[in-house]
Amino acid sequence: MRAPGVILAVTALFAVAACAPEEQAAPPTNQVDGVACDKANLATLTTGKITFGTDQPVYEPWFVDDDPTNGKGFESAVAYALAGELGYSKEEVVWTRVPFNAAIQPGRKTYDANLTEFSITEERRQAVDFSAPYYDVDQAVITLESSKAASVKTLAELKQVKVGAQVGTTSYDAAKRLQPAQDVAVYNTNDDAKAALRAGQIDALVVDLPTAFYITSAELEDGVIVGQIPAGDGKPEQFGIVLDKGSPLTACVSTAVENLRADGTLAKIEQEWLSAAGTAPELK
């Protein structure tokens, strides 16, 4: 038989356990300030739908066939994954085209969220909101095998060639950071810049690394990657989804991006559309 003291102690223990407050379950990760991030609560431009913006044209590997609606390409796939995370079906996704520079200007937007390889910068934050980052990106220099830039091995050598980039992009910022001997040539689109490269008007073109791999493998028969440009402040450059300044959607979109990162969705999409590109040497 157990001693009476033991029985009393056990009884008291159960009594204390029964009176102890239950641990509060962590709030669902799809909530912001206790409100669910789903289409019933999101103040989108069109009730029950979410409108994504992107440039025209858009290029692989970010979009395929200049058609954001097909779900093919890294950013198209991210957009539809984000929509699903927020409770929208594919049929409830709307796309609108907005020129790159216009998309990050102050003022009301014609989209709820925009994916056009927008790097997060403090200057842009003055005019628009950014979501949590969904991709870390490097900048690279491409050229033609016949160009004098093809033999470049260092940043010092790169300063001596004529480089170009698309206006308003961080590729253009990276090109200026090189402090080339000649002014950086500026183009409205990468198509214009590629045409200038083919015509010999520039010796090299600065683009993000995945785009560099695509252009040199699929668009320029004699295209080559010279190398990567180091980040200006040593920090990774990151893409973020653009929203209207002060948008009520920003927190939920960021939460959805973080959920897609946590459950491995972003990594799977990156593996499908970007990882085949490979790597390139970093210029020093």
PDB file of C-alpha atoms in Angstrom:
ATOM      1  CA  MET A   1       0.000   0.000   0.000  1.00  0.00           C
ATOM      2  CA  ARG A   2       1.124   3.535  -0.751  1.00  0.00           C
ATOM      3  CA  ALA A   3       1.690   5.843   2.165  1.00  0.00           C
ATOM      4  CA  PRO A   4      -1.152   8.379   2.698  1.00  0.00           C
ATOM      5  CA  GLY A   5       1.297  11.231   2.182  1.00  0.00           C
ATOM      6  CA  VAL A   6       2.150  10.000  -1.273  1.00  0.00           C
ATOM      7  CA  ILE A   7      -1.520   9.739  -2.232  1.00  0.00           C
ATOM      8  CA  LEU A   8      -2.163  13.285  -0.991  1.00  0.00           C
ATOM      9  CA  ALA A   9       0.850  14.621  -2.908  1.00  0.00           C
ATOM     10  CA  VAL A  10      -0.255  12.988  -6.139  1.00  0.00           C
ATOM     11  CA  THR A  11      -3.809  14.307  -5.670  1.00  0.00           C
ATOM     12  CA  ALA A  12      -2.478  17.812  -5.092  1.00  0.00           C
ATOM     13  CA  LEU A  13      -0.288  17.545  -8.157  1.00  0.00           C
ATOM     14  CA  PHE A  14      -3.261  16.701 -10.376  1.00  0.00           C
ATOM     15  CA  ALA A  15      -5.252  19.527  -8.825  1.00  0.00           C
ATOM     16  CA  VAL A  16      -2.505  22.026  -9.620  1.00  0.00           C
ATOM     17  CA  ALA A  17      -2.192  20.697 -13.166  1.00  0.00           C
ATOM     18  CA  ALA A  18      -5.944  20.986 -13.688  1.00  0.00           C
ATOM     19  CA  CYS A  19      -5.923  24.598 -12.511  1.00  0.00           C
ATOM     20  CA  ALA A  20      -2.863  25.629 -14.542  1.00  0.00           C
ATOM     21  CA  PRO A  21      -3.660  27.859 -17.517  1.00  0.00           C
ATOM     22  CA  GLU A  22      -3.366  26.180 -20.886  1.00  0.00           C
ATOM     23  CA  GLU A  23      -0.589  27.356 -23.181  1.00  0.00           C
ATOM     24  CA  GLN A  24      -1.922  29.659 -25.844  1.00  0.00           C
ATOM     25  CA  ALA A  25      -1.548  28.247 -29.327  1.00  0.00           C
ATOM     26  CA  ALA A  26       0.549  30.332 -31.685  1.00  0.00           C
ATOM     27  CA  PRO A  27      -1.617  32.365 -34.041  1.00  0.00           C
ATOM     28  CA  PRO A  28      -1.848  31.068 -37.586  1.00  0.00           C
ATOM     29  CA  THR A  29       0.980  32.322 -39.764  1.00  0.00           C
ATOM     30  CA  ASN A  30      -1.490  33.690 -42.299  1.00  0.00           C
ATOM     31  CA  GLN A  31      -2.715  36.352 -39.890  1.00  0.00           C
ATOM     32  CA  VAL A  32      -1.622  39.941 -39.340  1.00  0.00           C
ATOM     33  CA  ASP A  33      -2.734  41.613 -36.100  1.00  0.00           C
ATOM     34  CA  GLY A  34      -5.256  38.840 -35.562  1.00  0.00           C
ATOM     35  CA  VAL A  35      -6.925  39.264 -38.951  1.00  0.00           C
ATOM     36  CA  ALA A  36      -6.716  36.451 -41.489  1.00  0.00           C
ATOM     37  CA  CYS A  37      -4.844  37.270 -44.683  1.00  0.00           C
ATOM     38  CA  ASP A  38      -7.405  35.955 -47.141  1.00  0.00           C
ATOM     39  CA  LYS A  39      -9.511  37.425 -49.906  1.00  0.00           C
ATOM     40  CA  ALA A  40     -12.456  38.037 -47.573  1.00  0.00           C
ATOM     41  CA  ASN A  41     -10.353  40.569 -45.666  1.00  0.00           C
ATOM     42  CA  LEU A  42      -8.040  41.999 -48.327  1.00  0.00           C
ATOM     43  CA  ALA A  43      -8.835  45.411 -49.781  1.00  0.00           C
ATOM     44  CA  THR A  44      -7.805  44.682 -53.372  1.00  0.00           C
ATOM     45  CA  LEU A  45      -8.661  46.839 -56.383  1.00  0.00           C
ATOM     46  CA  THR A  46     -11.384  44.381 -57.392  1.00  0.00           C
ATOM     47  CA  THR A  47     -13.278  42.530 -54.681  1.00  0.00           C
ATOM     48  CA  GLY A  48     -12.611  38.820 -54.801  1.00  0.00           C
ATOM     49  CA  LYS A  49      -9.671  39.183 -57.196  1.00  0.00           C
ATOM     50  CA  ILE A  50      -6.005  40.132 -56.968  1.00  0.00           C
ATOM     51  CA  THR A  51      -4.346  42.209 -59.699  1.00  0.00           C
ATOM     52  CA  PHE A  52      -0.662  41.713 -60.446  1.00  0.00           C
ATOM     53  CA  GLY A  53       1.329  44.177 -62.511  1.00  0.00           C
ATOM     54  CA  THR A  54       4.384  43.544 -64.650  1.00  0.00           C
ATOM     55  CA  ASP A  55       6.291  45.198 -67.474  1.00  0.00           C
ATOM     56  CA  GLN A  56       5.872  44.617 -71.196  1.00  0.00           C
ATOM     57  CA  PRO A  57       7.730  42.883 -72.586  1.00  0.00           C
ATOM     58  CA  VAL A  58       8.929  40.533 -69.852  1.00  0.00           C
ATOM     59  CA  TYR A  59      11.667  37.986 -70.352  1.00  0.00           C
ATOM     60  CA  GLU A  60      12.731  34.491 -69.460  1.00  0.00           C
ATOM     61  CA  PRO A  61      13.532  33.037 -67.008  1.00  0.00           C
ATOM     62  CA  TRP A  62      11.186  35.362 -65.094  1.00  0.00           C
ATOM     63  CA  PHE A  63       8.242  34.907 -67.483  1.00  0.00           C
ATOM     64  CA  VAL A  64       7.811  32.675 -70.528  1.00  0.00           C
ATOM     65  CA  ASP A  65       6.583  33.838 -73.957  1.00  0.00           C
ATOM     66  CA  ASP A  66       5.927  37.339 -72.570  1.00  0.00           C
ATOM     67  CA  ASP A  67       2.755  35.878 -71.032  1.00  0.00           C
ATOM     68  CA  PRO A  68       2.470  36.300 -67.251  1.00  0.00           C
ATOM     69  CA  THR A  69      -0.879  34.481 -67.187  1.00  0.00           C
ATOM     70  CA  ASN A  70       0.553  31.046 -68.035  1.00  0.00           C
ATOM     71  CA  GLY A  71       2.217  30.476 -64.652  1.00  0.00           C
ATOM     72  CA  LYS A  72       5.539  29.724 -66.353  1.00  0.00           C
ATOM     73  CA  GLY A  73       8.757  31.449 -65.334  1.00  0.00           C
ATOM     74  CA  PHE A  74       9.996  32.261 -61.853  1.00  0.00           C
ATOM     75  CA  GLU A  75       7.992  35.414 -61.164  1.00  0.00           C
ATOM     76  CA  SER A  76       4.792  34.183 -62.784  1.00  0.00           C
ATOM     77  CA  ALA A  77       5.005  31.045 -60.651  1.00  0.00           C
ATOM     78  CA  VAL A  78       5.708  33.113 -57.513  1.00  0.00           C
ATOM     79  CA  ALA A  79       2.702  35.329 -58.249  1.00  0.00           C
ATOM     80  CA  TYR A  80       0.314  32.384 -58.526  1.00  0.00           C
ATOM     81  CA  ALA A  81       1.788  30.747 -55.417  1.00  0.00           C
ATOM     82  CA  LEU A  82       1.310  34.027 -53.541  1.00  0.00           C
ATOM     83  CA  ALA A  83      -2.276  34.296 -54.782  1.00  0.00           C
ATOM     84  CA  GLY A  84      -2.968  30.768 -53.582  1.00  0.00           C
ATOM     85  CA  GLU A  85      -1.457  31.514 -50.191  1.00  0.00           C
ATOM     86  CA  LEU A  86      -3.853  34.473 -49.892  1.00  0.00           C
ATOM     87  CA  GLY A  87      -6.865  32.377 -50.892  1.00  0.00           C
ATOM     88  CA  TYR A  88      -7.238  33.290 -54.571  1.00  0.00           C
ATOM     89  CA  SER A  89      -7.691  30.727 -57.307  1.00  0.00           C
ATOM     90  CA  LYS A  90      -5.846  31.035 -60.617  1.00  0.00           C
ATOM     91  CA  GLU A  91      -9.073  32.280 -62.187  1.00  0.00           C
ATOM     92  CA  GLU A  92      -9.203  35.106 -59.620  1.00  0.00           C
ATOM     93  CA  VAL A  93      -5.806  36.459 -60.683  1.00  0.00           C
ATOM     94  CA  VAL A  94      -5.761  39.478 -63.020  1.00  0.00           C
ATOM     95  CA  TRP A  95      -2.682  40.858 -64.804  1.00  0.00           C
ATOM     96  CA  THR A  96      -2.022  44.393 -65.999  1.00  0.00           C
ATOM     97  CA  ARG A  97       0.994  45.795 -67.833  1.00  0.00           C
ATOM     98  CA  VAL A  98       2.857  48.762 -66.364  1.00  0.00           C
ATOM     99  CA  PRO A  99       6.167  50.200 -67.661  1.00  0.00           C
ATOM    100  CA  PHE A 100       9.041  49.456 -65.288  1.00  0.00           C
ATOM    101  CA  ASN A 101       9.716  53.058 -64.261  1.00  0.00           C
ATOM    102  CA  ALA A 102       6.031  53.980 -63.997  1.00  0.00           C
ATOM    103  CA  ALA A 103       5.438  51.077 -61.615  1.00  0.00           C
ATOM    104  CA  ILE A 104       7.684  52.603 -58.940  1.00  0.00           C
ATOM    105  CA  GLN A 105       6.621  56.225 -59.303  1.00  0.00           C
ATOM    106  CA  PRO A 106       4.549  57.913 -56.566  1.00  0.00           C
ATOM    107  CA  GLY A 107       0.790  57.851 -56.964  1.00  0.00           C
ATOM    108  CA  ARG A 108      -2.098  55.407 -57.039  1.00  0.00           C
ATOM    109  CA  LYS A 109      -1.367  52.140 -58.776  1.00  0.00           C
ATOM    110  CA  THR A 110      -3.348  50.124 -61.307  1.00  0.00           C
ATOM    111  CA  TYR A 111      -2.201  46.928 -59.592  1.00  0.00           C
ATOM    112  CA  ASP A 112      -2.339  45.393 -56.131  1.00  0.00           C
ATOM    113  CA  ALA A 113       1.164  43.924 -56.353  1.00  0.00           C
ATOM    114  CA  ASN A 114       3.872  44.068 -59.020  1.00  0.00           C
ATOM    115  CA  LEU A 115       6.592  41.543 -59.864  1.00  0.00           C
ATOM    116  CA  THR A 116       9.136  42.819 -62.401  1.00  0.00           C
ATOM    117  CA  GLU A 117      12.503  41.994 -60.820  1.00  0.00           C
ATOM    118  CA  PHE A 118      12.321  45.070 -58.602  1.00  0.00           C
ATOM    119  CA  SER A 119      15.303  45.269 -56.293  1.00  0.00           C
ATOM    120  CA  ILE A 120      14.550  46.683 -52.867  1.00  0.00           C
ATOM    121  CA  THR A 121      16.269  50.053 -52.391  1.00  0.00           C
ATOM    122  CA  GLU A 122      15.818  52.838 -49.872  1.00  0.00           C
ATOM    123  CA  GLU A 123      15.296  55.344 -52.682  1.00  0.00           C
ATOM    124  CA  ARG A 124      12.403  53.324 -54.099  1.00  0.00           C
ATOM    125  CA  ARG A 125      10.928  52.881 -50.629  1.00  0.00           C
ATOM    126  CA  GLN A 126      10.209  56.614 -50.631  1.00  0.00           C
ATOM    127  CA  ALA A 127       7.595  56.080 -53.353  1.00  0.00           C
ATOM    128  CA  VAL A 128       6.327  52.514 -52.923  1.00  0.00           C
ATOM    129  CA  ASP A 129       6.066  49.653 -50.451  1.00  0.00           C
ATOM    130  CA  PHE A 130       8.029  46.427 -50.797  1.00  0.00           C
ATOM    131  CA  SER A 131       7.112  42.994 -49.558  1.00  0.00           C
ATOM    132  CA  ALA A 132       9.553  40.758 -47.756  1.00  0.00           C
ATOM    133  CA  PRO A 133      12.246  39.733 -50.281  1.00  0.00           C
ATOM    134  CA  TYR A 134      11.546  36.677 -52.410  1.00  0.00           C
ATOM    135  CA  TYR A 135      14.871  36.310 -54.240  1.00  0.00           C
ATOM    136  CA  ASP A 136      18.547  37.248 -53.740  1.00  0.00           C
ATOM    137  CA  VAL A 137      20.113  38.342 -57.017  1.00  0.00           C
ATOM    138  CA  ASP A 138      23.541  39.191 -58.433  1.00  0.00           C
ATOM    139  CA  GLN A 139      24.403  41.505 -61.307  1.00  0.00           C
ATOM    140  CA  ALA A 140      26.504  40.301 -64.211  1.00  0.00           C
ATOM    141  CA  VAL A 141      28.198  41.565 -67.363  1.00  0.00           C
ATOM    142  CA  ILE A 142      27.600  39.909 -70.735  1.00  0.00           C
ATOM    143  CA  THR A 143      29.188  40.489 -74.118  1.00  0.00           C
ATOM    144  CA  LEU A 144      29.853  38.871 -77.490  1.00  0.00           C
ATOM    145  CA  GLU A 145      32.784  36.573 -78.214  1.00  0.00           C
ATOM    146  CA  SER A 146      33.900  39.033 -80.880  1.00  0.00           C
ATOM    147  CA  SER A 147      33.891  42.018 -78.506  1.00  0.00           C
ATOM    148  CA  LYS A 148      36.994  43.332 -76.779  1.00  0.00           C
ATOM    149  CA  ALA A 149      35.053  42.940 -73.515  1.00  0.00           C
ATOM    150  CA  ALA A 150      35.253  39.152 -73.916  1.00  0.00           C
ATOM    151  CA  SER A 151      38.855  39.192 -72.698  1.00  0.00           C
ATOM    152  CA  VAL A 152      38.097  41.228 -69.570  1.00  0.00           C
ATOM    153  CA  LYS A 153      39.124  39.481 -66.349  1.00  0.00           C
ATOM    154  CA  THR A 154      39.088  42.277 -63.758  1.00  0.00           C
ATOM    155  CA  LEU A 155      37.004  45.273 -62.697  1.00  0.00           C
ATOM    156  CA  ALA A 156      39.879  47.568 -63.715  1.00  0.00           C
ATOM    157  CA  GLU A 157      39.824  46.162 -67.254  1.00  0.00           C
ATOM    158  CA  LEU A 158      36.041  46.482 -67.383  1.00  0.00           C
ATOM    159  CA  LYS A 159      36.333  50.240 -66.806  1.00  0.00           C
ATOM    160  CA  GLN A 160      37.939  50.585 -70.224  1.00  0.00           C
ATOM    161  CA  VAL A 161      35.015  49.214 -72.248  1.00  0.00           C
ATOM    162  CA  LYS A 162      31.693  50.798 -73.168  1.00  0.00           C
ATOM    163  CA  VAL A 163      28.882  49.304 -71.065  1.00  0.00           C
ATOM    164  CA  GLY A 164      25.109  49.723 -71.202  1.00  0.00           C
ATOM    165  CA  ALA A 165      22.050  48.886 -69.104  1.00  0.00           C
ATOM    166  CA  GLN A 166      18.293  49.385 -68.899  1.00  0.00           C
ATOM    167  CA  VAL A 167      17.234  52.720 -67.465  1.00  0.00           C
ATOM    168  CA  GLY A 168      15.997  52.869 -63.885  1.00  0.00           C
ATOM    169  CA  THR A 169      17.290  49.425 -62.940  1.00  0.00           C
ATOM    170  CA  THR A 170      19.804  48.266 -60.362  1.00  0.00           C
ATOM    171  CA  SER A 171      21.719  46.850 -63.343  1.00  0.00           C
ATOM    172  CA  TYR A 172      22.225  50.471 -64.395  1.00  0.00           C
ATOM    173  CA  ASP A 173      23.284  51.333 -60.835  1.00  0.00           C
ATOM    174  CA  ALA A 174      25.784  48.473 -60.898  1.00  0.00           C
ATOM    175  CA  ALA A 175      27.134  49.656 -64.250  1.00  0.00           C
ATOM    176  CA  LYS A 176      27.673  53.180 -62.867  1.00  0.00           C
ATOM    177  CA  ARG A 177      29.340  51.688 -59.793  1.00  0.00           C
ATOM    178  CA  LEU A 178      32.050  50.374 -62.100  1.00  0.00           C
ATOM    179  CA  GLN A 179      33.057  53.992 -62.769  1.00  0.00           C
ATOM    180  CA  PRO A 180      33.783  53.282 -66.432  1.00  0.00           C
ATOM    181  CA  ALA A 181      35.911  55.641 -68.488  1.00  0.00           C
ATOM    182  CA  GLN A 182      32.903  56.274 -70.779  1.00  0.00           C
ATOM    183  CA  ASP A 183      29.397  57.152 -69.656  1.00  0.00           C
ATOM    184  CA  VAL A 184      27.053  54.183 -69.234  1.00  0.00           C
ATOM    185  CA  ALA A 185      24.733  53.876 -72.239  1.00  0.00           C
ATOM    186  CA  VAL A 186      21.058  53.837 -71.167  1.00  0.00           C
ATOM    187  CA  TYR A 187      18.238  51.935 -72.899  1.00  0.00           C
ATOM    188  CA  ASN A 188      14.508  51.753 -72.352  1.00  0.00           C
ATOM    189  CA  THR A 189      14.445  47.940 -72.470  1.00  0.00           C
ATOM    190  CA  ASN A 190      16.884  45.061 -72.509  1.00  0.00           C
ATOM    191  CA  ASP A 191      15.794  44.369 -76.088  1.00  0.00           C
ATOM    192  CA  ASP A 192      17.101  47.807 -77.075  1.00  0.00           C
ATOM    193  CA  ALA A 193      20.312  47.165 -75.140  1.00  0.00           C
ATOM    194  CA  LYS A 194      20.853  43.780 -76.812  1.00  0.00           C
ATOM    195  CA  ALA A 195      20.360  45.391 -80.209  1.00  0.00           C
ATOM    196  CA  ALA A 196      23.008  47.980 -79.322  1.00  0.00           C
ATOM    197  CA  LEU A 197      25.377  45.204 -78.253  1.00  0.00           C
ATOM    198  CA  ARG A 198      24.882  43.361 -81.528  1.00  0.00           C
ATOM    199  CA  ALA A 199      25.429  46.584 -83.469  1.00  0.00           C
ATOM    200  CA  GLY A 200      28.692  47.304 -81.670  1.00  0.00           C
ATOM    201  CA  GLN A 201      27.381  50.486 -80.063  1.00  0.00           C
ATOM    202  CA  ILE A 202      28.362  49.076 -76.662  1.00  0.00           C
ATOM    203  CA  ASP A 203      30.941  46.472 -75.719  1.00  0.00           C
ATOM    204  CA  ALA A 204      29.075  44.905 -72.811  1.00  0.00           C
ATOM    205  CA  LEU A 205      25.688  44.855 -71.102  1.00  0.00           C
ATOM    206  CA  VAL A 206      24.852  44.663 -67.396  1.00  0.00           C
ATOM    207  CA  VAL A 207      21.844  42.509 -66.403  1.00  0.00           C
ATOM    208  CA  ASP A 208      20.890  40.338 -63.438  1.00  0.00           C
ATOM    209  CA  LEU A 209      22.595  36.939 -63.379  1.00  0.00           C
ATOM    210  CA  PRO A 210      19.644  34.677 -64.309  1.00  0.00           C
ATOM    211  CA  THR A 211      18.862  36.980 -67.238  1.00  0.00           C
ATOM    212  CA  ALA A 212      22.532  36.891 -68.226  1.00  0.00           C
ATOM    213  CA  PHE A 213      22.451  33.100 -68.431  1.00  0.00           C
ATOM    214  CA  TYR A 214      19.256  33.146 -70.474  1.00  0.00           C
ATOM    215  CA  ILE A 215      20.449  35.799 -72.931  1.00  0.00           C
ATOM    216  CA  THR A 216      23.815  34.156 -73.540  1.00  0.00           C
ATOM    217  CA  SER A 217      22.343  30.679 -73.926  1.00  0.00           C
ATOM    218  CA  ALA A 218      19.150  31.383 -75.863  1.00  0.00           C
ATOM    219  CA  GLU A 219      19.271  34.829 -77.467  1.00  0.00           C
ATOM    220  CA  LEU A 220      22.867  35.597 -78.435  1.00  0.00           C
ATOM    221  CA  GLU A 221      24.564  32.838 -80.419  1.00  0.00           C
ATOM    222  CA  ASP A 222      28.019  34.128 -79.510  1.00  0.00           C
ATOM    223  CA  GLY A 223      27.057  35.599 -76.152  1.00  0.00           C
ATOM    224  CA  VAL A 224      29.315  35.076 -73.134  1.00  0.00           C
ATOM    225  CA  ILE A 225      29.224  36.067 -69.479  1.00  0.00           C
ATOM    226  CA  VAL A 226      32.196  38.188 -68.485  1.00  0.00           C
ATOM    227  CA  GLY A 227      31.502  37.808 -64.757  1.00  0.00           C
ATOM    228  CA  GLN A 228      29.537  39.000 -61.744  1.00  0.00           C
ATOM    229  CA  ILE A 229      29.755  42.500 -60.294  1.00  0.00           C
ATOM    230  CA  PRO A 230      30.283  42.606 -56.504  1.00  0.00           C
ATOM    231  CA  ALA A 231      27.471  44.126 -54.437  1.00  0.00           C
ATOM    232  CA  GLY A 232      28.080  47.776 -53.717  1.00  0.00           C
ATOM    233  CA  ASP A 233      27.729  47.618 -49.926  1.00  0.00           C
ATOM    234  CA  GLY A 234      28.552  43.954 -49.463  1.00  0.00           C
ATOM    235  CA  LYS A 235      24.901  43.103 -48.816  1.00  0.00           C
ATOM    236  CA  PRO A 236      22.881  40.872 -51.146  1.00  0.00           C
ATOM    237  CA  GLU A 237      20.594  42.578 -53.625  1.00  0.00           C
ATOM    238  CA  GLN A 238      17.040  41.326 -53.129  1.00  0.00           C
ATOM    239  CA  PHE A 239      13.874  41.367 -55.197  1.00  0.00           C
ATOM    240  CA  GLY A 240      10.656  42.456 -53.503  1.00  0.00           C
ATOM    241  CA  ILE A 241       7.047  42.693 -54.630  1.00  0.00           C
ATOM    242  CA  VAL A 242       6.039  46.323 -55.183  1.00  0.00           C
ATOM    243  CA  LEU A 243       2.830  47.715 -53.675  1.00  0.00           C
ATOM    244  CA  ASP A 244       1.314  51.173 -53.380  1.00  0.00           C
ATOM    245  CA  LYS A 245       2.892  53.319 -50.690  1.00  0.00           C
ATOM    246  CA  GLY A 246       1.064  52.570 -47.451  1.00  0.00           C
ATOM    247  CA  SER A 247      -0.920  49.750 -49.038  1.00  0.00           C
ATOM    248  CA  PRO A 248      -3.155  47.837 -46.602  1.00  0.00           C
ATOM    249  CA  LEU A 249      -1.994  44.688 -48.405  1.00  0.00           C
ATOM    250  CA  THR A 250       1.728  45.019 -47.682  1.00  0.00           C
ATOM    251  CA  ALA A 251       1.805  43.162 -44.355  1.00  0.00           C
ATOM    252  CA  CYS A 252      -0.267  40.255 -45.658  1.00  0.00           C
ATOM    253  CA  VAL A 253       1.740  39.988 -48.867  1.00  0.00           C
ATOM    254  CA  SER A 254       4.954  39.917 -46.820  1.00  0.00           C
ATOM    255  CA  THR A 255       3.474  37.268 -44.528  1.00  0.00           C
ATOM    256  CA  ALA A 256       2.520  35.178 -47.558  1.00  0.00           C
ATOM    257  CA  VAL A 257       6.039  35.497 -48.983  1.00  0.00           C
ATOM    258  CA  GLU A 258       7.544  34.360 -45.683  1.00  0.00           C
ATOM    259  CA  ASN A 259       5.134  31.409 -45.543  1.00  0.00           C
ATOM    260  CA  LEU A 260       6.146  30.386 -49.074  1.00  0.00           C
ATOM    261  CA  ARG A 261       9.768  30.555 -48.005  1.00  0.00           C
ATOM    262  CA  ALA A 262       9.162  28.564 -44.815  1.00  0.00           C
ATOM    263  CA  ASP A 263       7.276  25.730 -46.502  1.00  0.00           C
ATOM    264  CA  GLY A 264       9.861  25.398 -49.275  1.00  0.00           C
ATOM    265  CA  THR A 265       7.674  26.708 -52.110  1.00  0.00           C
ATOM    266  CA  LEU A 266      10.056  29.515 -53.094  1.00  0.00           C
ATOM    267  CA  ALA A 267      12.978  27.097 -53.154  1.00  0.00           C
ATOM    268  CA  LYS A 268      11.061  24.686 -55.393  1.00  0.00           C
ATOM    269  CA  ILE A 269      10.114  27.455 -57.815  1.00  0.00           C
ATOM    270  CA  GLU A 270      13.702  28.698 -57.886  1.00  0.00           C
ATOM    271  CA  GLN A 271      14.941  25.170 -58.523  1.00  0.00           C
ATOM    272  CA  GLU A 272      12.532  24.775 -61.441  1.00  0.00           C
ATOM    273  CA  TRP A 273      13.140  28.073 -63.196  1.00  0.00           C
ATOM    274  CA  LEU A 274      16.499  29.478 -62.109  1.00  0.00           C
ATOM    275  CA  SER A 275      18.854  26.842 -60.760  1.00  0.00           C
ATOM    276  CA  ALA A 276      19.740  25.406 -64.169  1.00  0.00           C
ATOM    277  CA  ALA A 277      21.490  28.663 -64.994  1.00  0.00           C
ATOM    278  CA  GLY A 278      24.690  27.811 -63.137  1.00  0.00           C
ATOM    279  CA  THR A 279      27.306  30.195 -61.762  1.00  0.00           C
ATOM    280  CA  ALA A 280      29.707  32.811 -63.064  1.00  0.00           C
ATOM    281  CA  PRO A 281      33.035  34.104 -61.720  1.00  0.00           C
ATOM    282  CA  GLU A 282      33.030  37.270 -59.638  1.00  0.00           C
ATOM    283  CA  LEU A 283      35.092  40.092 -61.070  1.00  0.00           C
ATOM    284  CA  LYS A 284      37.629  41.657 -58.700  1.00  0.00           C
TER     285      LYS A 284
END
